[in-house]
Amino acid sequence: MNTYEPVIGLEIHVELKTKSGMFCGCPADHFAKKPNTGTCPVCLGLPGALPVPNKKAVEWTIMLGLALGSTIAEVSKFDRKHYFYPDLPKGYQISQYDQPLCSGGKVSTSFGDVRIHRVHLEEDTGKLQHATVNGKKVTLVDFNRSGVPLVEIVTEADIRSSEQAKEFLKKLHQIVRYLGISDADMEKGSMRLEPNISIRKVGETGLPNYKVEVKNINSFRFAAAAIEYEVKRHAVILESGKVPAQETRGWDEAKNATVSQRSKEEAADYRYFPEPDIPPMRFTESFIDGIRKSMPQLPDAYKKEVKDVHGLNDNQASVLSEDFGKMKLFAEIMKLHEVTEAKITGATVANWLINKVADAGGLTGEAIASEIIQSKKVVEVSDDVLLEAINAVIAENPKAVADFKAGKEQSKMFLYGNVLKRLAGKGDKQKVLELLAAQL
Ligand code: MN
């Protein structure tokens, strides 16, 4: 049998958390709302309704492009992408074809760089719901999601393993969350993953002559599982002398397998043409610069900062910057007056967040800070109690005492350690050291 290597590209759709829709004033937050309550003539595609682009959505897409190192287009436009499906009220989706907002860029992974092909802006579709109404199997459609701003990120086919795909996706997820442009909550469908998978014989360098797209995956784990499943399936087909069909498949969670959905459309099938109701967009350098200046710190920069400013080690910095929630809590806690006052170090706060908070959700920075300070506070005891412990340790260790008197400074620290052990966390450590020196 030949040895093969995967050739994987990814398409990722991310819903932006703008207030309003991509081309209308309907709320962009559609999650768990009563069906068809957040709609208007524009997102329902009623005749005569005219789209007006959401400026924030355009700015945020550019911001994402800047974070990924993309080139931002000087001129960009929207296009109509036609296909017929009940969740698409106009019969076309307003998307971007040949002049996307952002082109190029890359995300580095431990397996090598993954180049970004393009980042473009479009509108989300409605949602179909399969249900039984009055004993009849029906398909219902909810248009609340129709017209929600959606960013599509397309990578080059640079990914060579499911692990690399997972690492890339986690990094992208992190960047989107840091920028604050989307919840990127995969369970709610605000980040959806589509790997394009083919395989080739090891040593070959060209792109394979087919690819299979797996649609709408909602977890990193499923993305990796779908890739592994496809890689094995393709190898069997290629070994039999055939070529896997160019098609779109879905991930079946229950079967732990991909299933065929439909043959893949070609760009020509979509009859793309420029959206006549929206003029092209032109961006000045100062507009792009303004966006660049308003960008929050990205994960890699944050990681460096917590090491340089708060003295965290590599491991603490990595774990913390991986989790957006914990990272925010860390920054919040380190700014608190009482934390500075109590001389709580960054390392202490980081360790607490890493080890004690499985899910940082719910706890405020202040609550965590007071818990840390409480745990650090010494139990006040009288000098008599300290002296009693010191004298007991001196009596029990005549050799160490003699060594100290003979000039062996280390012996004092040995005695000091034993006194602390005896006090079991009680008493002020500095005071213990002073009293011990005096007694000796
Ligand atoms: Mn798309």
XYZ file of C-alpha atoms and ligand atoms in Angstrom:
441
model
C 0.000 0.000 0.000
C 1.176 3.545 -0.752
C 1.754 6.016 2.010
C -0.379 9.106 1.752
C -0.393 12.514 3.369
C -3.437 14.692 3.994
C -3.821 17.979 2.117
C -6.267 20.056 4.120
C -7.656 23.549 3.786
C -10.188 25.073 6.147
C -13.164 27.357 5.721
C -14.420 28.926 8.886
C -17.594 30.965 9.291
C -17.764 33.336 12.252
C -20.864 35.336 13.199
C -19.995 38.870 14.254
C -21.551 40.183 17.454
C -22.563 43.540 16.046
C -25.773 45.098 17.392
C -27.615 44.986 14.074
C -27.688 42.887 10.926
C -25.336 42.911 7.956
C -27.683 44.954 5.742
C -30.601 45.898 8.029
C -31.440 47.118 11.525
C -32.628 43.757 12.907
C -30.828 42.483 16.008
C -27.784 40.358 15.160
C -28.248 38.394 18.378
C -30.613 35.662 17.257
C -29.764 32.903 19.704
C -32.764 31.241 21.413
C -35.141 34.018 20.332
C -38.762 33.274 19.390
C -38.668 32.233 15.698
C -39.202 34.955 13.087
C -39.406 37.829 15.592
C -36.181 39.589 14.500
C -36.922 40.117 10.810
C -37.712 42.938 8.414
C -38.319 43.357 4.660
C -34.548 43.500 3.997
C -33.531 40.228 5.675
C -36.711 38.525 4.464
C -35.791 39.524 0.913
C -39.105 41.220 0.189
C -39.342 42.956 -3.205
C -38.070 46.528 -3.202
C -36.178 46.285 0.095
C -32.661 47.741 -0.144
C -29.585 46.589 1.806
C -27.330 49.065 3.676
C -23.956 47.612 4.770
C -23.112 47.563 8.479
C -19.998 49.717 8.960
C -18.982 47.993 12.200
C -19.050 44.595 10.470
C -16.776 45.927 7.723
C -14.378 47.412 10.310
C -14.262 44.204 12.339
C -13.567 42.072 9.268
C -10.687 44.390 8.403
C -9.504 44.150 12.016
C -9.464 40.367 11.788
C -7.533 40.639 8.532
C -4.972 42.895 10.218
C -4.630 40.398 13.088
C -3.958 37.618 10.567
C -1.435 39.702 8.618
C -3.682 39.998 5.551
C -3.498 42.687 2.903
C -6.557 44.922 3.175
C -8.193 45.738 -0.142
C -8.202 49.370 -1.247
C -11.424 48.670 -3.125
C -13.808 45.916 -2.167
C -17.369 45.070 -3.152
C -20.265 42.761 -2.439
C -21.555 40.169 -4.895
C -24.642 38.036 -5.179
C -24.105 34.296 -4.794
C -27.113 32.441 -6.140
C -28.408 29.129 -4.954
C -31.839 27.804 -4.212
C -32.558 26.702 -0.676
C -35.520 27.481 1.594
C -33.343 29.197 4.233
C -32.231 31.790 1.676
C -35.200 34.133 1.149
C -33.764 36.207 -1.727
C -32.564 33.208 -3.736
C -29.058 34.600 -3.376
C -26.688 35.394 -0.553
C -24.901 38.738 -0.486
C -21.266 37.695 -0.213
C -17.937 38.703 -1.776
C -16.482 37.066 -4.852
C -13.404 38.523 -6.548
C -12.655 41.520 -4.319
C -12.716 40.288 -0.716
C -11.934 42.709 2.115
C -8.739 40.841 3.056
C -6.294 38.594 1.178
C -3.265 36.641 2.367
C -1.841 36.401 5.862
C -0.915 33.450 8.027
C -1.257 31.762 11.390
C 1.774 29.913 12.708
C 1.371 26.507 14.313
C 3.960 24.210 15.861
C 3.750 22.122 12.641
C 4.438 25.106 10.377
C 2.637 28.165 9.035
C -0.889 27.976 7.661
C -1.382 30.646 4.996
C -4.659 32.518 4.854
C -6.142 32.685 1.361
C -8.819 35.304 2.043
C -11.194 36.778 4.605
C -14.517 38.073 3.342
C -17.820 39.339 4.669
C -21.281 38.006 3.898
C -24.706 37.490 5.463
C -25.857 34.412 7.348
C -28.877 32.427 6.181
C -32.048 31.429 8.016
C -32.320 28.143 9.875
C -34.372 25.096 8.961
C -36.070 23.085 11.663
C -37.376 19.604 11.015
C -40.420 18.959 13.180
C -43.691 17.081 13.453
C -46.778 19.301 13.455
C -50.214 17.679 13.883
C -48.682 14.279 13.159
C -47.130 15.490 9.918
C -43.412 15.686 9.304
C -42.643 19.247 8.217
C -39.706 21.568 7.762
C -40.060 24.962 9.435
C -37.912 27.970 8.713
C -36.731 30.599 11.183
C -35.398 33.781 9.573
C -33.990 35.369 12.759
C -30.462 34.381 11.681
C -31.001 35.594 8.136
C -28.818 38.632 7.489
C -26.563 38.279 10.539
C -23.011 39.477 9.661
C -20.845 36.474 8.850
C -17.097 36.453 8.232
C -15.628 33.653 6.161
C -11.952 32.793 6.605
C -10.407 30.532 3.961
C -6.960 28.987 4.387
C -4.616 27.601 1.757
C -4.355 23.791 1.705
C -1.286 23.935 3.992
C -2.528 21.659 6.754
C -1.033 18.157 6.901
C -2.697 16.543 9.908
C -5.789 16.648 12.099
C -3.604 17.849 14.994
C -2.371 20.800 12.950
C -5.962 21.612 11.930
C -6.981 21.569 15.573
C -4.092 23.797 16.627
C -4.845 26.265 13.828
C -8.542 26.373 14.723
C -7.819 26.929 18.407
C -5.484 29.800 17.553
C -7.993 31.394 15.211
C -10.735 31.003 17.825
C -8.465 32.685 20.367
C -7.696 35.613 18.037
C -11.384 36.192 17.265
C -12.234 36.129 20.984
C -9.377 38.489 21.878
C -10.504 40.952 19.220
C -13.961 40.842 20.793
C -15.694 40.653 17.410
C -17.576 37.379 18.047
C -18.442 35.009 20.868
C -17.165 32.286 18.523
C -19.317 29.918 20.551
C -19.341 26.673 18.634
C -22.240 25.194 20.546
C -24.401 28.135 19.527
C -23.141 27.908 15.957
C -21.424 31.290 15.991
C -18.229 29.585 14.745
C -18.653 26.808 12.161
C -15.877 24.720 10.671
C -15.557 23.207 7.205
C -12.446 21.208 6.342
C -11.617 20.552 2.668
C -9.834 17.242 2.582
C -7.880 15.265 0.027
C -4.791 13.081 0.235
C -1.762 12.533 -2.011
C 1.157 10.131 -2.141
C 4.018 11.229 0.085
C 6.555 12.999 -2.111
C 3.965 14.537 -4.435
C 3.738 18.314 -4.229
C 0.800 19.358 -6.428
C -2.751 19.657 -5.197
C -4.788 16.444 -5.609
C -7.365 16.406 -8.429
C -10.332 16.134 -6.094
C -11.436 17.395 -2.696
C -14.156 16.594 -0.224
C -15.718 19.281 1.906
C -17.185 18.434 5.298
C -19.782 21.042 6.256
C -20.772 22.842 9.440
C -18.770 21.089 12.120
C -19.277 22.552 15.575
C -16.282 21.391 17.613
C -12.505 21.121 17.257
C -12.740 17.456 18.213
C -15.301 16.660 15.499
C -13.201 18.542 12.946
C -10.220 16.362 13.811
C -12.350 13.190 13.788
C -13.896 14.073 10.406
C -10.438 14.661 8.928
C -9.146 11.328 10.232
C -12.221 9.520 8.933
C -11.906 11.077 5.468
C -8.161 10.418 5.197
C -8.743 6.689 5.789
C -11.730 6.587 3.436
C -9.808 8.272 0.610
C -6.825 5.916 0.994
C -9.088 2.879 0.504
C -10.690 4.406 -2.622
C -7.348 5.463 -4.133
C -5.842 2.027 -3.454
C -8.706 0.471 -5.432
C -7.647 2.597 -8.399
C -10.511 5.085 -8.178
C -10.664 8.765 -7.202
C -12.927 9.872 -4.322
C -15.976 11.793 -5.541
C -15.834 15.584 -5.371
C -18.649 16.174 -2.907
C -19.954 17.835 0.219
C -20.350 15.610 3.245
C -21.688 16.101 6.745
C -20.364 14.890 10.091
C -22.672 12.377 11.752
C -21.976 12.573 15.459
C -23.873 9.381 16.303
C -22.165 7.258 13.627
C -18.781 8.902 14.200
C -18.539 9.096 10.420
C -19.018 11.503 7.528
C -22.026 11.005 5.239
C -22.500 12.111 1.652
C -24.791 15.137 1.220
C -24.487 16.414 -2.333
C -22.042 16.836 -5.165
C -19.970 19.973 -4.798
C -20.988 23.070 -6.724
C -18.516 24.905 -8.919
C -18.194 28.687 -8.688
C -19.983 28.963 -12.059
C -23.075 27.294 -10.563
C -23.523 30.274 -8.241
C -23.842 32.821 -11.067
C -21.901 35.414 -9.058
C -22.335 39.024 -10.110
C -21.748 42.404 -8.395
C -24.497 43.412 -5.960
C -26.135 46.296 -7.854
C -27.765 47.785 -4.735
C -24.491 48.412 -2.863
C -21.737 50.614 -4.293
C -18.124 49.388 -4.029
C -16.232 50.357 -0.855
C -12.996 52.342 -0.971
C -10.746 52.518 2.083
C -8.209 55.218 2.822
C -4.979 54.440 4.611
C -6.031 56.561 7.582
C -9.269 54.575 7.915
C -7.314 51.297 8.039
C -4.808 52.882 10.418
C -7.602 53.912 12.761
C -8.754 50.295 12.923
C -5.204 49.102 13.522
C -4.822 51.529 16.423
C -8.086 50.421 18.037
C -7.038 46.753 18.012
C -6.764 45.065 21.396
C -3.706 43.064 22.329
C -3.435 39.666 20.643
C -2.648 36.358 22.396
C 1.068 36.267 21.529
C 1.597 39.864 22.680
C -0.409 39.211 25.821
C 1.719 36.163 26.574
C 4.871 38.242 26.301
C 3.412 40.956 28.508
C 2.441 38.708 31.399
C 5.970 37.269 31.342
C 7.705 40.648 31.183
C 5.444 42.648 33.483
C 4.074 40.090 35.913
C 6.961 37.631 35.943
C 5.013 34.554 34.864
C 6.931 31.576 33.532
C 6.395 30.129 30.056
C 3.921 27.520 31.184
C 1.794 29.908 33.256
C 1.759 32.449 30.421
C 0.709 29.820 27.852
C -2.067 28.299 29.929
C -3.413 31.706 30.846
C -3.335 33.194 27.349
C -5.080 30.113 25.975
C -8.178 30.899 27.973
C -9.701 34.271 27.126
C -11.862 34.313 30.285
C -8.957 33.600 32.625
C -6.740 36.063 30.813
C -9.301 38.810 31.364
C -9.683 37.836 35.023
C -5.920 37.868 35.514
C -5.613 41.393 34.114
C -8.553 42.520 36.254
C -7.153 41.010 39.473
C -3.650 42.392 38.968
C -5.123 45.902 38.686
C -6.932 45.688 42.050
C -5.646 47.992 44.756
C -5.887 45.368 47.519
C -3.823 42.905 45.486
C -0.956 45.407 45.180
C -1.383 46.268 48.852
C -1.121 42.632 49.961
C 1.926 42.150 47.677
C 0.255 39.237 45.878
C 2.470 38.237 42.945
C 1.371 37.535 39.385
C 2.564 33.951 39.822
C 0.262 33.436 42.821
C -2.756 34.787 40.940
C -1.880 32.790 37.806
C -1.496 29.553 39.772
C -4.780 30.137 41.524
C -6.579 30.751 38.217
C -4.920 27.792 36.515
C -5.385 25.269 39.322
C -8.511 26.314 41.140
C -10.871 27.677 38.554
C -11.923 24.935 36.180
C -14.489 27.304 34.769
C -13.764 30.939 35.540
C -17.357 31.810 34.691
C -19.341 33.289 37.545
C -16.511 34.417 39.815
C -15.581 38.083 39.721
C -11.984 39.238 39.892
C -12.681 40.842 43.263
C -14.074 37.639 44.746
C -11.038 35.672 43.583
C -8.671 38.370 44.881
C -10.198 38.357 48.340
C -10.014 34.568 48.443
C -6.334 34.654 47.509
C -5.603 37.370 50.069
C -7.513 35.440 52.736
C -5.528 32.288 52.078
C -2.286 34.250 52.300
C -3.156 36.020 55.539
C -1.239 34.781 58.526
C -3.055 33.805 61.658
C -1.950 36.311 64.265
C -0.500 34.709 67.386
C 1.264 36.173 70.401
C 5.067 36.279 70.745
C 4.758 33.759 73.572
C 3.438 31.135 71.177
C 6.272 31.869 68.754
C 8.880 31.688 71.512
C 7.486 28.417 72.798
C 7.901 26.860 69.344
C 11.383 28.371 68.878
C 12.613 27.134 72.246
C 11.221 23.669 71.651
C 13.044 23.425 68.311
C 16.281 24.717 69.879
C 16.011 22.108 72.620
C 15.377 19.310 70.129
C 18.319 20.209 67.852
C 21.443 20.827 69.960
C 23.763 19.895 67.068
C 22.264 22.498 64.682
C 22.480 25.114 67.437
C 26.145 24.255 68.037
C 26.848 24.357 64.282
C 25.242 27.783 64.041
C 27.320 29.057 66.955
C 30.390 27.672 65.190
C 29.526 29.968 62.254
C 27.346 27.732 60.050
C 24.658 30.184 58.865
C 22.718 27.388 57.090
C 21.878 25.786 60.420
C 19.777 28.797 61.339
C 17.619 28.266 58.289
C 17.264 24.585 59.170
C 16.007 25.577 62.638
C 13.799 28.276 61.118
C 12.177 25.694 58.822
C 11.455 23.439 61.773
C 9.880 26.290 63.732
C 7.592 27.113 60.784
C 6.616 23.460 60.527
C 5.723 23.421 64.212
C 3.670 26.619 63.867
C 1.768 25.095 60.928
C 1.228 28.349 59.046
C 0.545 30.497 62.096
C 2.520 33.617 62.907
C 4.393 36.247 60.942
C 7.418 34.678 59.246
C 9.648 37.753 59.556
C 8.895 37.940 63.277
C 9.793 34.263 63.708
C 13.154 34.843 62.054
C 13.916 37.825 64.294
C 12.941 36.019 67.496
C 14.900 32.913 66.499
C 18.041 35.001 65.913
C 17.599 36.632 69.313
C 17.133 33.290 71.113
C 20.153 31.761 69.397
Mn -19.649 31.430 3.101
